[in-house]
Each structure stands twice: as structure tokens, then as C-alpha cells.
Protein backbone atom coordinates (compact mmCIF):
# COMPACT_ATOMS: atom_id res chain seq x y z
CA PRO A 1 -15.00 20.13 -19.23
CA SER A 2 -14.63 16.61 -20.56
CA SER A 3 -15.31 13.59 -18.44
CA THR A 4 -12.78 12.00 -16.16
CA ARG A 5 -10.93 8.98 -17.34
CA PHE A 6 -10.58 5.85 -15.29
CA SER A 7 -9.69 2.35 -16.27
CA CYS A 8 -10.57 -0.29 -13.73
CA GLY A 9 -9.36 -3.84 -13.75
CA MET A 10 -10.66 -6.69 -11.65
CA ASN A 11 -9.15 -5.13 -8.55
CA ASP A 12 -10.98 -1.81 -8.83
CA GLU A 13 -7.68 0.05 -9.03
CA PRO A 14 -7.74 3.32 -10.99
CA MET A 15 -5.15 3.27 -13.71
CA ALA A 16 -5.29 6.89 -14.80
CA SER A 17 -6.84 10.20 -13.93
CA GLY A 18 -8.70 12.75 -15.99
CA PRO A 19 -7.30 13.73 -19.34
CA ASP A 20 -7.62 17.43 -18.58
CA ALA A 21 -6.08 17.16 -15.12
CA SER A 22 -3.39 19.78 -14.71
CA ALA A 23 -0.61 19.75 -12.17
CA LEU A 24 -1.36 21.55 -8.94
CA ALA A 25 0.86 24.51 -8.09
CA ALA A 26 1.93 26.13 -4.85
CA SER A 27 -0.18 29.16 -5.75
CA ASP A 28 -3.37 27.05 -5.89
CA THR A 29 -5.69 26.82 -2.91
CA VAL A 30 -7.81 23.84 -1.93
CA ILE A 31 -10.60 24.21 0.63
CA ILE A 32 -10.94 20.80 2.30
CA VAL A 33 -14.33 20.37 3.96
CA ALA A 34 -15.09 17.44 6.27
CA TYR A 35 -17.22 16.95 9.34
CA HIS A 36 -14.09 16.58 11.50
CA LEU A 37 -11.08 18.85 11.23
CA PRO A 38 -7.84 16.81 10.97
CA ILE A 39 -6.56 18.18 14.27
CA ILE A 40 -6.57 17.22 17.94
CA ILE A 41 -7.14 20.08 20.36
CA THR A 42 -7.15 19.83 24.16
CA ARG A 43 -7.13 22.31 26.99
CA THR A 44 -3.92 22.71 29.00
CA ALA A 45 -3.60 23.28 32.73
CA GLY A 46 -2.50 26.89 32.19
CA GLY A 47 -5.66 27.84 30.35
CA GLY A 48 -4.23 27.47 26.86
CA TYR A 49 -4.62 24.80 24.22
CA ASN A 50 -2.53 21.99 22.86
CA VAL A 51 -3.07 21.51 19.12
CA GLU A 52 -1.58 18.86 16.87
CA TRP A 53 -2.39 17.38 13.49
CA ASP A 54 -4.36 14.16 13.61
CA ASP A 55 -2.51 11.87 11.21
CA ASP A 56 -5.16 9.19 11.64
CA ARG A 57 -7.73 11.26 9.73
CA GLY A 58 -5.53 11.23 6.64
CA LEU A 59 -6.74 14.61 5.35
CA ASN A 60 -4.01 16.94 6.57
CA ARG A 61 -1.75 18.66 4.06
CA ASP A 62 1.44 16.83 5.10
CA GLY A 63 -0.18 13.40 4.99
CA MET A 64 -1.52 14.02 1.48
CA ASN A 65 1.65 15.88 0.43
CA LEU A 66 -0.38 18.43 -1.48
CA PRO A 67 1.76 21.15 -3.12
CA THR A 68 -1.07 23.68 -2.72
CA GLN A 69 -2.24 26.01 -0.02
CA CYS A 70 -4.88 24.25 2.08
CA ILE A 71 -7.74 25.64 4.13
CA TYR A 72 -9.67 23.19 6.32
CA ILE A 73 -13.27 23.53 7.42
CA GLY A 74 -14.90 21.28 10.00
CA CYS A 75 -15.79 20.62 13.63
CA ILE A 76 -13.56 19.71 16.58
CA ASP A 77 -14.03 17.03 19.22
CA MET A 78 -13.75 19.36 22.19
CA GLU A 79 -17.09 20.76 23.37
CA VAL A 80 -17.01 24.55 23.64
CA THR A 81 -20.14 26.45 24.66
CA ASP A 82 -18.67 29.80 25.79
CA GLU A 83 -18.76 32.31 22.92
CA ALA A 84 -15.57 34.07 24.01
CA GLU A 85 -13.70 30.76 24.10
CA GLN A 86 -15.11 29.86 20.69
CA GLU A 87 -13.77 33.10 19.24
CA SER A 88 -10.36 32.46 20.83
CA ILE A 89 -10.17 28.97 19.34
CA GLU A 90 -11.34 30.24 15.95
CA ARG A 91 -8.48 32.77 15.83
CA LEU A 92 -5.91 30.24 17.03
CA LEU A 93 -6.85 27.58 14.48
CA LEU A 94 -7.24 29.96 11.55
CA GLU A 95 -4.02 31.89 12.11
CA ASN A 96 -1.76 28.95 12.98
CA TYR A 97 -3.33 25.97 11.23
CA SER A 98 -5.46 27.42 8.40
CA CYS A 99 -8.46 25.70 10.00
CA VAL A 100 -11.95 27.21 10.04
CA VAL A 101 -13.89 25.63 12.90
CA LEU A 102 -17.65 25.23 13.01
CA PHE A 103 -19.26 24.93 16.44
CA LEU A 104 -22.58 23.12 16.60
CA GLU A 105 -25.16 23.30 19.37
CA PRO A 106 -25.34 19.95 21.24
CA GLU A 107 -28.98 19.33 20.25
CA LEU A 108 -28.30 20.12 16.60
CA LYS A 109 -25.20 17.94 16.59
CA ALA A 110 -27.09 15.01 18.12
CA ALA A 111 -29.93 15.19 15.58
CA TYR A 112 -27.53 15.68 12.67
CA TYR A 113 -24.75 13.22 13.46
CA HIS A 114 -26.27 10.52 15.66
CA GLY A 115 -29.72 10.93 14.16
CA PHE A 116 -29.66 11.44 10.41
CA CYS A 117 -26.05 10.51 9.56
CA ARG A 118 -25.40 7.53 11.82
CA GLY A 119 -28.95 6.46 12.57
CA TYR A 120 -30.60 6.86 9.18
CA LEU A 121 -28.02 7.08 6.38
CA THR A 122 -25.30 4.74 7.65
CA PRO A 123 -27.40 1.54 7.65
CA ILE A 124 -28.69 2.17 4.11
CA LEU A 125 -25.25 3.03 2.76
CA HIS A 126 -24.04 -0.25 4.26
CA ASN A 127 -26.83 -2.31 2.67
CA GLN A 128 -29.01 -2.53 5.78
CA MET A 129 -32.69 -1.94 5.04
CA HIS A 130 -34.64 0.03 7.64
CA GLN A 131 -37.63 -1.65 9.26
CA HIS A 132 -40.62 0.17 10.73
CA ARG A 133 -40.90 -0.88 14.37
CA GLY A 134 -43.47 1.42 15.89
CA VAL A 135 -41.73 4.58 14.65
CA ASP A 136 -40.74 5.91 11.25
CA PRO A 137 -36.95 5.55 10.83
CA PHE A 138 -36.97 8.82 8.86
CA GLN A 139 -37.45 11.70 11.27
CA GLU A 140 -38.27 15.08 9.77
CA GLY A 141 -36.46 16.89 12.59
CA GLU A 142 -33.24 14.98 11.92
CA TRP A 143 -33.48 15.75 8.21
CA ARG A 144 -33.92 19.44 8.99
CA ALA A 145 -30.83 19.25 11.22
CA TYR A 146 -28.89 17.69 8.35
CA CYS A 147 -29.99 20.49 6.03
CA THR A 148 -29.13 23.13 8.63
CA VAL A 149 -25.63 21.80 9.27
CA ASN A 150 -24.87 21.58 5.55
CA ARG A 151 -25.97 25.21 5.17
CA LEU A 152 -23.72 26.20 8.09
CA PHE A 153 -20.78 24.47 6.41
CA ALA A 154 -21.58 26.32 3.18
CA ALA A 155 -21.53 29.63 5.07
CA LYS A 156 -18.05 28.80 6.37
CA VAL A 157 -16.92 28.06 2.83
CA MET A 158 -18.17 31.51 1.76
CA GLU A 159 -16.05 33.13 4.45
CA VAL A 160 -12.77 31.94 2.96
CA TYR A 161 -13.58 31.33 -0.71
CA SER A 162 -11.98 33.37 -3.46
CA PRO A 163 -12.37 32.89 -7.22
CA GLY A 164 -10.12 30.08 -8.40
CA HIS A 165 -10.20 28.16 -5.15
CA MET A 166 -11.03 24.46 -5.40
CA ILE A 167 -13.47 22.97 -2.91
CA TRP A 168 -12.99 19.35 -1.86
CA VAL A 169 -15.85 17.88 0.21
CA HIS A 170 -15.60 14.60 2.08
CA ASP A 171 -18.14 11.90 2.83
CA TYR A 172 -21.86 11.41 3.29
CA HIS A 173 -22.16 13.84 6.21
CA LEU A 174 -22.07 16.67 3.65
CA MET A 175 -23.96 15.38 0.61
CA LEU A 176 -26.13 18.52 0.47
CA LEU A 177 -23.13 20.83 0.52
CA PRO A 178 -22.64 21.09 -3.29
CA SER A 179 -26.19 22.43 -3.68
CA CYS A 180 -25.78 24.81 -0.75
CA ILE A 181 -22.55 26.20 -2.21
CA LEU A 182 -23.79 26.56 -5.79
CA ARG A 183 -26.74 28.67 -4.64
CA LYS A 184 -24.18 31.32 -3.68
CA LEU A 185 -21.19 30.49 -5.89
CA ARG A 186 -22.36 29.45 -9.34
CA SER A 187 -18.83 29.11 -10.74
CA ALA A 188 -17.32 27.18 -7.82
CA LYS A 189 -15.39 24.02 -8.68
CA ILE A 190 -16.46 21.29 -6.27
CA GLY A 191 -15.17 17.77 -5.79
CA LEU A 192 -16.80 15.29 -3.43
CA PHE A 193 -15.35 11.96 -2.33
CA ILE A 194 -17.66 9.45 -0.64
CA HIS A 195 -15.69 7.39 1.90
CA ALA A 196 -18.67 5.10 2.60
CA PRO A 197 -20.06 2.45 0.25
CA PHE A 198 -22.80 3.56 -2.13
CA PRO A 199 -25.69 1.08 -2.18
CA ALA A 200 -27.57 -0.50 -5.06
CA SER A 201 -30.54 1.41 -6.48
CA ASP A 202 -33.17 -0.73 -4.73
CA LEU A 203 -31.70 0.17 -1.34
CA TRP A 204 -31.07 3.81 -2.19
CA GLY A 205 -34.64 3.94 -3.40
CA SER A 206 -35.77 3.41 0.20
CA VAL A 207 -34.24 6.75 1.27
CA ALA A 208 -37.07 9.20 1.94
CA VAL A 209 -35.06 12.12 0.50
CA ARG A 210 -33.26 10.16 -2.20
CA THR A 211 -33.92 12.69 -4.97
CA GLU A 212 -32.74 15.70 -2.96
CA LEU A 213 -29.48 13.96 -2.09
CA LEU A 214 -28.88 12.66 -5.62
CA ARG A 215 -29.46 16.09 -7.17
CA SER A 216 -27.06 17.67 -4.71
CA LEU A 217 -24.34 15.10 -5.46
CA LEU A 218 -24.78 15.92 -9.15
CA ASN A 219 -24.05 19.57 -8.35
CA ALA A 220 -20.42 18.59 -7.78
CA ASP A 221 -18.03 18.78 -10.71
CA LEU A 222 -16.17 15.62 -9.72
CA LEU A 223 -17.52 12.67 -7.73
CA GLY A 224 -15.14 10.08 -6.32
CA PHE A 225 -15.93 6.58 -5.05
CA LEU A 226 -13.61 3.96 -3.59
CA LEU A 227 -14.69 1.12 -5.90
CA PHE A 228 -16.16 0.74 -9.36
CA GLU A 229 -19.08 -1.13 -7.74
CA TYR A 230 -20.09 2.00 -5.83
CA THR A 231 -19.74 4.14 -8.97
CA ARG A 232 -21.94 1.72 -10.91
CA ASN A 233 -24.55 1.81 -8.13
CA PHE A 234 -24.61 5.60 -8.22
CA LEU A 235 -25.07 5.65 -12.00
CA SER A 236 -27.88 3.11 -11.71
CA CYS A 237 -29.64 5.38 -9.19
CA CYS A 238 -29.27 8.36 -11.53
CA LYS A 239 -30.83 6.39 -14.38
CA ARG A 240 -33.71 4.87 -12.42
CA MET A 241 -34.66 7.88 -10.31
CA LEU A 242 -33.69 10.85 -12.45
CA GLY A 243 -33.73 9.36 -15.94
CA LEU A 244 -30.09 10.34 -16.54
CA GLU A 245 -27.81 8.45 -18.92
CA TYR A 246 -24.10 8.27 -18.50
CA GLU A 247 -21.52 8.57 -21.25
CA PHE A 248 -18.93 5.90 -21.76
CA HIS A 249 -16.22 6.33 -24.34
CA LYS A 250 -13.37 4.18 -25.54
CA GLY A 251 -10.52 4.43 -23.08
CA GLY A 252 -12.70 4.51 -20.00
CA TYR A 253 -14.22 8.00 -20.03
CA LEU A 254 -17.36 8.32 -17.98
CA GLY A 255 -19.62 11.21 -17.03
CA VAL A 256 -23.20 12.36 -16.54
CA GLU A 257 -24.95 15.33 -18.12
CA TYR A 258 -27.12 17.11 -15.57
CA GLU A 259 -28.94 20.42 -16.19
CA GLY A 260 -26.40 21.60 -18.71
CA ARG A 261 -23.40 20.58 -16.60
CA HIS A 262 -21.04 17.67 -17.09
CA VAL A 263 -20.40 15.76 -13.88
CA MET A 264 -17.21 13.73 -13.86
CA LEU A 265 -16.86 10.40 -12.05
CA GLN A 266 -13.72 8.77 -10.75
CA VAL A 267 -12.79 5.58 -8.97
CA ALA A 268 -10.13 6.59 -6.46
CA THR A 269 -8.50 3.99 -4.24
CA PHE A 270 -7.59 5.37 -0.82
CA GLY A 271 -4.28 4.50 0.85
CA ILE A 272 -1.85 5.25 3.63
CA SER A 273 1.13 7.60 3.64
CA PRO A 274 4.28 5.42 3.74
CA PRO A 275 6.57 8.34 4.74
CA LYS A 276 4.28 9.28 7.65
CA LEU A 277 4.13 5.68 8.86
CA GLU A 278 7.89 5.34 8.56
CA ALA A 279 8.37 8.53 10.59
CA ARG A 280 5.98 7.33 13.29
CA LEU A 281 7.73 3.98 13.63
CA ALA A 282 11.11 5.72 13.73
CA ALA A 283 9.89 7.95 16.56
CA MET A 284 8.57 4.92 18.44
CA SER A 285 11.85 3.10 17.95
CA HIS A 286 13.79 6.08 19.27
CA ALA A 287 11.53 6.39 22.31
CA ALA A 288 11.92 2.70 23.05
CA SER A 289 15.67 2.59 22.50
CA GLY A 290 17.32 0.27 24.99
CA ARG A 291 13.98 -0.97 26.33
CA ALA A 292 12.54 -4.39 25.55
CA ALA A 293 9.75 -4.74 28.06
CA PHE A 294 7.17 -5.59 25.42
CA HIS A 295 7.54 -8.57 23.09
CA GLY A 296 5.56 -7.81 19.99
CA HIS A 297 5.98 -11.17 18.27
CA ALA A 298 7.05 -14.64 19.25
CA HIS A 299 9.80 -14.53 16.62
CA ALA A 300 11.01 -10.97 17.25
CA PRO A 301 10.90 -9.26 20.66
CA LEU A 302 10.13 -5.59 20.22
CA ALA A 303 10.56 -2.75 22.63
CA ALA A 304 7.66 -0.37 23.08
CA PRO A 305 7.71 3.22 24.33
CA THR A 306 6.68 3.48 27.96
CA ASP A 307 3.46 5.38 27.22
CA CYS A 308 2.53 2.88 24.50
CA ALA A 309 3.15 -0.11 26.77
CA ALA A 310 1.13 1.55 29.52
CA GLU A 311 -1.77 2.19 27.15
CA LEU A 312 -1.88 -1.39 25.94
CA GLY A 313 -1.57 -2.76 29.47
CA SER A 314 0.05 -5.85 30.90
CA ALA A 315 -2.72 -8.24 29.83
CA ILE A 316 -2.24 -7.59 26.12
CA ALA A 317 1.55 -7.58 26.55
CA GLN A 318 1.30 -10.99 28.17
CA VAL A 319 -0.80 -12.36 25.32
CA CYS A 320 1.64 -11.05 22.70
CA SER A 321 4.71 -12.36 24.53
CA SER A 322 3.29 -15.78 25.44
CA GLY A 323 4.81 -17.56 22.47
CA ARG A 324 1.38 -18.50 21.13
CA VAL A 325 0.10 -17.78 17.64
CA VAL A 326 -1.90 -14.57 17.99
CA VAL A 327 -4.92 -14.18 15.72
CA GLY A 328 -5.86 -10.53 15.99
CA GLY A 329 -8.63 -8.08 15.34
CA VAL A 330 -9.09 -4.37 16.01
CA ASP A 331 -12.57 -3.00 15.31
CA TYR A 332 -15.03 -0.35 16.40
CA LEU A 333 -17.87 -1.47 18.65
CA ASP A 334 -20.27 -1.25 15.74
CA ARG A 335 -22.55 -4.08 14.68
CA LEU A 336 -21.54 -3.56 11.04
CA LYS A 337 -17.93 -4.46 11.92
CA GLY A 338 -18.99 -8.08 12.34
CA VAL A 339 -17.05 -8.90 15.52
CA ALA A 340 -19.74 -11.32 16.74
CA PRO A 341 -19.52 -13.51 13.60
CA LYS A 342 -15.74 -13.55 14.03
CA MET A 343 -16.08 -14.75 17.62
CA LEU A 344 -18.61 -17.42 16.66
CA ALA A 345 -16.31 -18.67 13.91
CA TRP A 346 -13.40 -18.86 16.36
CA GLU A 347 -15.58 -20.86 18.73
CA ALA A 348 -16.50 -23.23 15.90
CA LEU A 349 -12.84 -23.59 14.89
CA LEU A 350 -11.86 -24.60 18.42
CA ARG A 351 -14.75 -27.05 18.56
CA ASP A 352 -14.05 -28.70 15.19
CA TYR A 353 -10.23 -28.46 15.15
CA PRO A 354 -9.07 -29.48 18.67
CA HIS A 355 -5.37 -28.95 17.92
CA TYR A 356 -5.94 -25.16 17.91
CA ARG A 357 -7.01 -25.19 21.56
CA ASN A 358 -3.37 -25.03 22.63
CA GLY A 359 -0.81 -22.53 21.42
CA HIS A 360 -3.33 -20.25 19.74
CA VAL A 361 -5.26 -17.23 21.00
CA LEU A 362 -7.68 -14.73 19.49
CA LEU A 363 -6.86 -11.19 20.62
CA GLN A 364 -9.78 -8.88 19.89
CA VAL A 365 -9.62 -5.19 20.78
CA CYS A 366 -12.73 -3.05 20.25
CA VAL A 367 -12.86 0.74 20.31
CA GLY A 368 -16.05 2.24 21.69
CA ALA A 369 -15.81 5.62 19.98
CA ARG A 370 -15.41 6.66 16.36
CA ASN A 371 -13.63 9.97 15.83
CA LYS A 372 -13.91 10.33 19.62
CA ILE A 373 -17.70 10.30 19.40
CA HIS A 374 -19.35 7.53 21.39
CA ILE A 375 -21.07 4.88 19.28
CA GLN A 376 -24.63 4.71 20.54
CA GLU A 377 -25.11 0.96 20.09
CA ALA A 378 -21.68 0.14 21.55
CA GLY A 379 -23.13 -1.12 24.86
CA GLN A 380 -25.43 -3.61 23.16
CA VAL A 381 -22.71 -4.87 20.83
CA GLU A 382 -20.25 -5.25 23.71
CA ALA A 383 -22.79 -7.27 25.71
CA GLU A 384 -23.35 -9.63 22.77
CA ILE A 385 -19.63 -10.17 22.23
CA THR A 386 -18.97 -10.61 25.95
CA ARG A 387 -21.49 -13.44 26.18
CA ILE A 388 -19.73 -15.29 23.35
CA VAL A 389 -16.29 -14.66 24.89
CA GLU A 390 -17.42 -15.98 28.27
CA ARG A 391 -18.77 -19.12 26.62
CA ILE A 392 -15.50 -19.69 24.71
CA SER A 393 -13.40 -19.07 27.82
CA ALA A 394 -15.44 -21.54 29.84
CA ALA A 395 -15.10 -24.28 27.22
CA TYR A 396 -11.55 -23.53 26.04
CA PRO A 397 -9.66 -21.51 28.68
CA GLY A 398 -6.96 -19.15 27.48
CA THR A 399 -7.98 -19.19 23.81
CA VAL A 400 -9.52 -15.71 23.62
CA HIS A 401 -8.70 -12.29 25.03
CA PHE A 402 -11.24 -9.49 24.54
CA GLU A 403 -10.84 -5.86 25.58
CA VAL A 404 -12.83 -2.70 24.98
CA ARG A 405 -11.08 0.68 24.83
CA SER A 406 -12.61 4.13 24.65
CA SER A 407 -9.79 5.03 22.27
CA LEU A 408 -6.60 3.56 20.83
CA SER A 409 -3.65 5.73 19.84
CA PRO A 410 -1.85 5.15 16.53
CA ALA A 411 1.30 4.12 18.41
CA ALA A 412 -0.57 1.52 20.43
CA ARG A 413 -2.23 0.22 17.29
CA LEU A 414 1.13 -0.15 15.55
CA GLN A 415 2.42 -2.10 18.51
CA LEU A 416 -0.58 -4.41 18.28
CA TRP A 417 0.15 -5.09 14.61
CA ALA A 418 3.61 -6.23 15.63
CA GLY A 419 2.11 -8.75 18.03
CA MET A 420 -0.47 -10.25 15.67
CA GLY A 421 0.52 -13.01 13.28
CA MET A 422 -2.88 -12.73 11.59
CA LEU A 423 -5.35 -9.91 11.18
CA VAL A 424 -8.99 -10.91 10.74
CA GLY A 425 -11.67 -8.50 9.51
CA THR A 426 -15.25 -9.73 9.22
CA GLN A 427 -17.08 -6.50 8.44
CA LEU A 428 -20.62 -6.92 7.16
CA ARG A 429 -20.13 -3.83 4.99
CA GLU A 430 -17.32 -1.29 4.92
CA ALA A 431 -15.54 1.02 2.49
CA VAL A 432 -12.51 2.94 3.76
CA ASN A 433 -10.52 1.24 6.53
CA VAL A 434 -6.75 1.55 6.10
CA TRP A 435 -5.81 -0.59 9.11
CA PRO A 436 -5.10 -3.73 7.02
CA LEU A 437 -2.74 -1.64 4.87
CA GLU A 438 -1.09 -0.28 8.00
CA TYR A 439 -0.74 -3.82 9.36
CA VAL A 440 1.05 -5.11 6.26
CA TYR A 441 3.35 -2.11 5.82
CA SER A 442 4.32 -1.69 9.48
CA ARG A 443 5.33 -5.36 9.78
CA HIS A 444 7.40 -4.98 6.62
CA LEU A 445 9.18 -1.89 7.99
CA ARG A 446 9.97 -3.67 11.25
CA GLY A 447 11.40 -6.71 9.49
CA LEU A 448 8.78 -9.02 10.97
CA PRO A 449 7.56 -12.19 9.27
CA ALA A 450 4.71 -11.47 6.88
CA GLY A 451 1.33 -11.74 8.57
CA VAL A 452 -1.81 -13.16 7.03
CA LEU A 453 -4.87 -11.09 6.21
CA VAL A 454 -8.34 -12.64 6.39
CA LEU A 455 -10.70 -10.00 5.02
CA SER A 456 -14.43 -9.79 4.53
CA GLU A 457 -15.35 -9.66 0.87
CA PHE A 458 -17.70 -6.82 1.81
CA SER A 459 -14.85 -4.54 2.91
CA GLY A 460 -13.46 -2.12 0.35
CA PHE A 461 -9.80 -3.07 0.60
CA ALA A 462 -10.45 -6.79 0.23
CA ARG A 463 -10.84 -5.97 -3.50
CA VAL A 464 -7.33 -4.54 -3.82
CA LEU A 465 -5.31 -6.51 -1.26
CA ASN A 466 -5.04 -9.65 -3.36
CA GLY A 467 -2.65 -11.33 -0.95
CA GLY A 468 -5.34 -11.69 1.69
CA LEU A 469 -7.88 -14.45 2.04
CA ARG A 470 -11.34 -13.14 1.14
CA VAL A 471 -14.29 -14.59 3.03
CA ASN A 472 -18.03 -14.20 3.35
CA PRO A 473 -18.54 -13.22 7.01
CA ASN A 474 -22.13 -14.46 6.81
CA SER A 475 -20.93 -18.03 6.23
CA GLN A 476 -19.49 -19.51 9.39
CA LYS A 477 -18.29 -22.59 7.51
CA GLU A 478 -16.36 -20.48 5.01
CA LEU A 479 -14.86 -18.31 7.74
CA VAL A 480 -13.74 -21.33 9.78
CA GLU A 481 -12.09 -22.85 6.71
CA ALA A 482 -10.32 -19.55 5.97
CA LEU A 483 -8.98 -19.36 9.53
CA ASP A 484 -7.71 -22.92 9.26
CA THR A 485 -6.07 -22.18 5.89
CA ALA A 486 -4.39 -19.06 7.27
CA LEU A 487 -3.09 -20.85 10.37
CA ARG A 488 -1.63 -23.66 8.26
CA MET A 489 -0.12 -21.35 5.64
CA ALA A 490 3.58 -21.96 4.97
CA PRO A 491 6.02 -19.05 5.52
CA ALA A 492 6.88 -18.94 1.81
CA GLU A 493 3.23 -18.44 0.85
CA ARG A 494 2.78 -15.84 3.58
CA LEU A 495 5.73 -13.92 2.18
CA ALA A 496 4.51 -14.15 -1.42
CA ARG A 497 1.05 -12.91 -0.46
CA GLY A 498 2.51 -10.15 1.68
CA LEU A 499 4.74 -8.90 -1.15
CA LYS A 500 1.71 -8.73 -3.43
CA ASP A 501 -0.12 -6.53 -0.92
CA LEU A 502 3.01 -4.48 -0.26
CA ALA A 503 3.27 -3.59 -3.96
CA HIS A 504 -0.28 -2.20 -3.93
CA ILE A 505 0.30 -0.24 -0.71
CA GLN A 506 3.43 1.41 -2.09
CA ARG A 507 1.73 2.22 -5.40
CA CYS A 508 -1.71 3.45 -4.26
CA THR A 509 -0.74 5.84 -1.47
CA LEU A 510 -2.62 8.64 0.25
CA GLU A 511 -0.41 11.12 -1.58
CA GLU A 512 -1.29 9.58 -4.95
CA PHE A 513 -4.99 9.61 -4.05
CA ALA A 514 -4.92 13.29 -3.08
CA ASN A 515 -3.02 14.46 -6.14
CA ARG A 516 -5.15 12.50 -8.58
């Protein structure tokens, strides 16, 4: 096949897809493989199970509006050790949801996910160099676990694969999967989209198994990255470590020849599903009909469903209904999310700009689990942030409200967006995070005044949301100035910037991403 076409402007937005791309049909089948299945399953009191699609994961068939048949392969959050119960769940999910579940032993899961994926790969992918502090950061046992889990995923693919099926693999948890599949299925068509950033070649060069992972990625037929920067980094690694050249033709065609195969590359901007968000807000509005106990914005009181208001709690409701300007942030309790620099910048703003000490409040909500898996360093990060919050509260009472939640439902998050006049993200490195898109679009749907986005230049969507203020989270001076600029921004400029972001959100949707 010929290489995939992409044409990237300054905003890293793909302008076209491959020249040989054919329209998907209802008779086609896509096997979607990710570490987590896009479902939520819980046990019921009667001994059964409650199963629903997890719209937050963004990979379910309805959210992507794929016209094809879809089969999903992945793990679930619920721990199941009894073999009979595992078989029961396998039948339930396969027959009713076209989901093939993989159960991992707790020790294997810990070494694979918390060890190799989160402990070893994540820092490097996010431009954090490992340091040897009495122990080698690369652990052979964790690498073996990673290999084992990728082979187990490949075995699950074999169970449901038929000639002509397309295989779509997601993220760095499964970078060995293309090689594992091709050992058994030489003619399989495999696409792999990396949701994380891909680092520069000098950082990737520090990975102990860099060659094994690179060669496996090159066993995919199509590789997708969120930004052109990540694609360029990958190509640089291929050249420096494998001696591979890429082809670039007039019109933006790009590909790599590897062992007689042509690997296609594509820049694919992720997005949200506007119809799904509209439906969720409509359901919330219906549930809250006639009830206005929660004021989501000083300019527009909003009713919240009872369960949503209960989840957020009275403290947050009081902050959002106090009439003050609410500067908001919602982040995972992960050091890479940069919450501490945000807090320090807020402290500096209050110190240097006294007029913000009254009528303004920073509302920061942190979630201590990602995909319902506890973040191991969450306790340390929370302690660091708490010390800063206590110092700010002592010096400037009432100017900051900080809460940690084990989880946050989509409905509660949407209600938070309604209460925040600004959304501040100071990630040290991040690729896919659709919450800023959700913030802009949900406020538009609710008829609220346009909010202001202050986004780290190291976050993926800061490149495409041109209406936001881009900042270097490592520069406190720059961050303080951006906060001041955002707080002083006139309504007309807020609206103009918001409309610019809205145009991108409506154009680069989850549906468009999936069908590209």
C-alpha cells in the first residue's frame, strides 16, 4: 500500500487522510484492543452484574459512531479471581456487548501496569529521564510481565480474528502487540494509535528495550500520533537507532520502509463526541428539572441532579455559588499534571496582585485514581499540594479550595465546568486530555459566558485550542502573568477566543478521528 497522507499546519491539525482510504461498511469488522475495555461492570445485590458503556473512555462504538461491527478486547476494573465467575462474565460480555475480557493475575498486573507501564515507560514518554538511585529503574521481571501481557492480548485477538478483520490497538501499554500478532497472523492489518507523547530520540535512547519496542511498532501497518512533533520524534528514533529513512512526497505523504513492508504514519487529532455530550447534558437537565439547589455560575444559576449535587458536596457548591470569580482545575493526583506549580503561581499572584485576594478563589479538584486504578504516588503528591494550600489559606483566607476525590463522574465534572469561569492546566507533559474541549463545549451548550483556558504548552491540546492562553508551567513569572491576563480579559475577547476553540471542537470530533 502507499503511504498515508497528512498535511499539518502550525496547529498540528490533520487536513486529510490516506489517499487509498476506503469507506468503512457495515459488513466490516474492527477489533479494538486496549488495556481497559470501554465498559463499567459492577456486582449487584442479587448476584448479577450491572454493565454499562463507559463514555469517558471514548472508544465505544456509539461514541466513535463507527459504521462497522466492533469487537473489543481488554481488561475490566472489577477484580475477579474465581474461575467460574470469570467464565460467567466472559459469556455475558461477549454475547451482549461484543467484549472479550482478559483477566490478569494480581501479581502480573502489578508488575505490568504499575511497574513497566506506569513506573518505567510513562516518565520517559513524558520527557522525564530516569535516575539510578540505588536500584536500576529497568527491572527485568517487569519487562517480562509486559511481554507476557502483550502475548496474552495477542491470544485473545486470535480467538476472534477472521480474515479481513481490521485490528486497532491503543496506546503504549500494548506496543509489543503488533509483533505478537504478526507471528501468528502474517496478513493481519494492524493500526496502532499512541495516546501518550512520543519523546525525542535522546530520551527514547535511554529505554533499555528501545529496539524491541521500535521494531514492534514498525510491525503495524498504520501508526497514529496526536501531534506532528511526536511523529517527527518517532521518525528520528527510527533513523538513529535502526538506520531507517522515511519517504516524504509532495502533498504530505509520509511512510517508512521496514523489512519489505511499508508502514504508514498519520497525525490524528483526538476529540470529543458532541452528540454524546449533548445527550448527557440533556439527561442532566431533565433530571434537574424544577430544581435549582446548585448555582453553577455567578451569572447563571444552574440546577444539578440530586446525585450530582451530592457527589460534589456542599463545600464545592458553596464555592461555585458565592458570587466570586472561580479559577478552576481538575487533574489527576499525578506529579506530571503540574498541580503544585499551579498552586505556587496562585500564591504568587495573590502576593503580587493584592486586588485578587477578594472576590476570587482557586477551586482545585484532584482525582486519586486513573481508570479506577490507584495512582501509586498520589499520597506524596497530595501531601505536597496540601502544604502549599495550607500556607495560602493562612496568608489569604478563602482564596483557595482544594479537594481530593477517589473518582469523579462525568456528570459531576460537567457541573464543575459550569461553575468555573477559568480552567487552568499546568501539565508538565501530556498528550490526550479532552477535558478542556469538554469545558468549552459544555459551557457553549448551556448558554454560559465563554470561559478562559490557560493551558500548558506541553499539553497536546494547547497546540490546537488557539483561543486559550499558552504558558510554560516551569516559569512561575509567565504563569502569574497569564493568570492576570485571563482574569482581566474583556467579555468580547473571551467570546472571540471561545468561538475559535468551538470551531475546532466541532470540526475535529471523536467520530472524525475514528473514521479517518
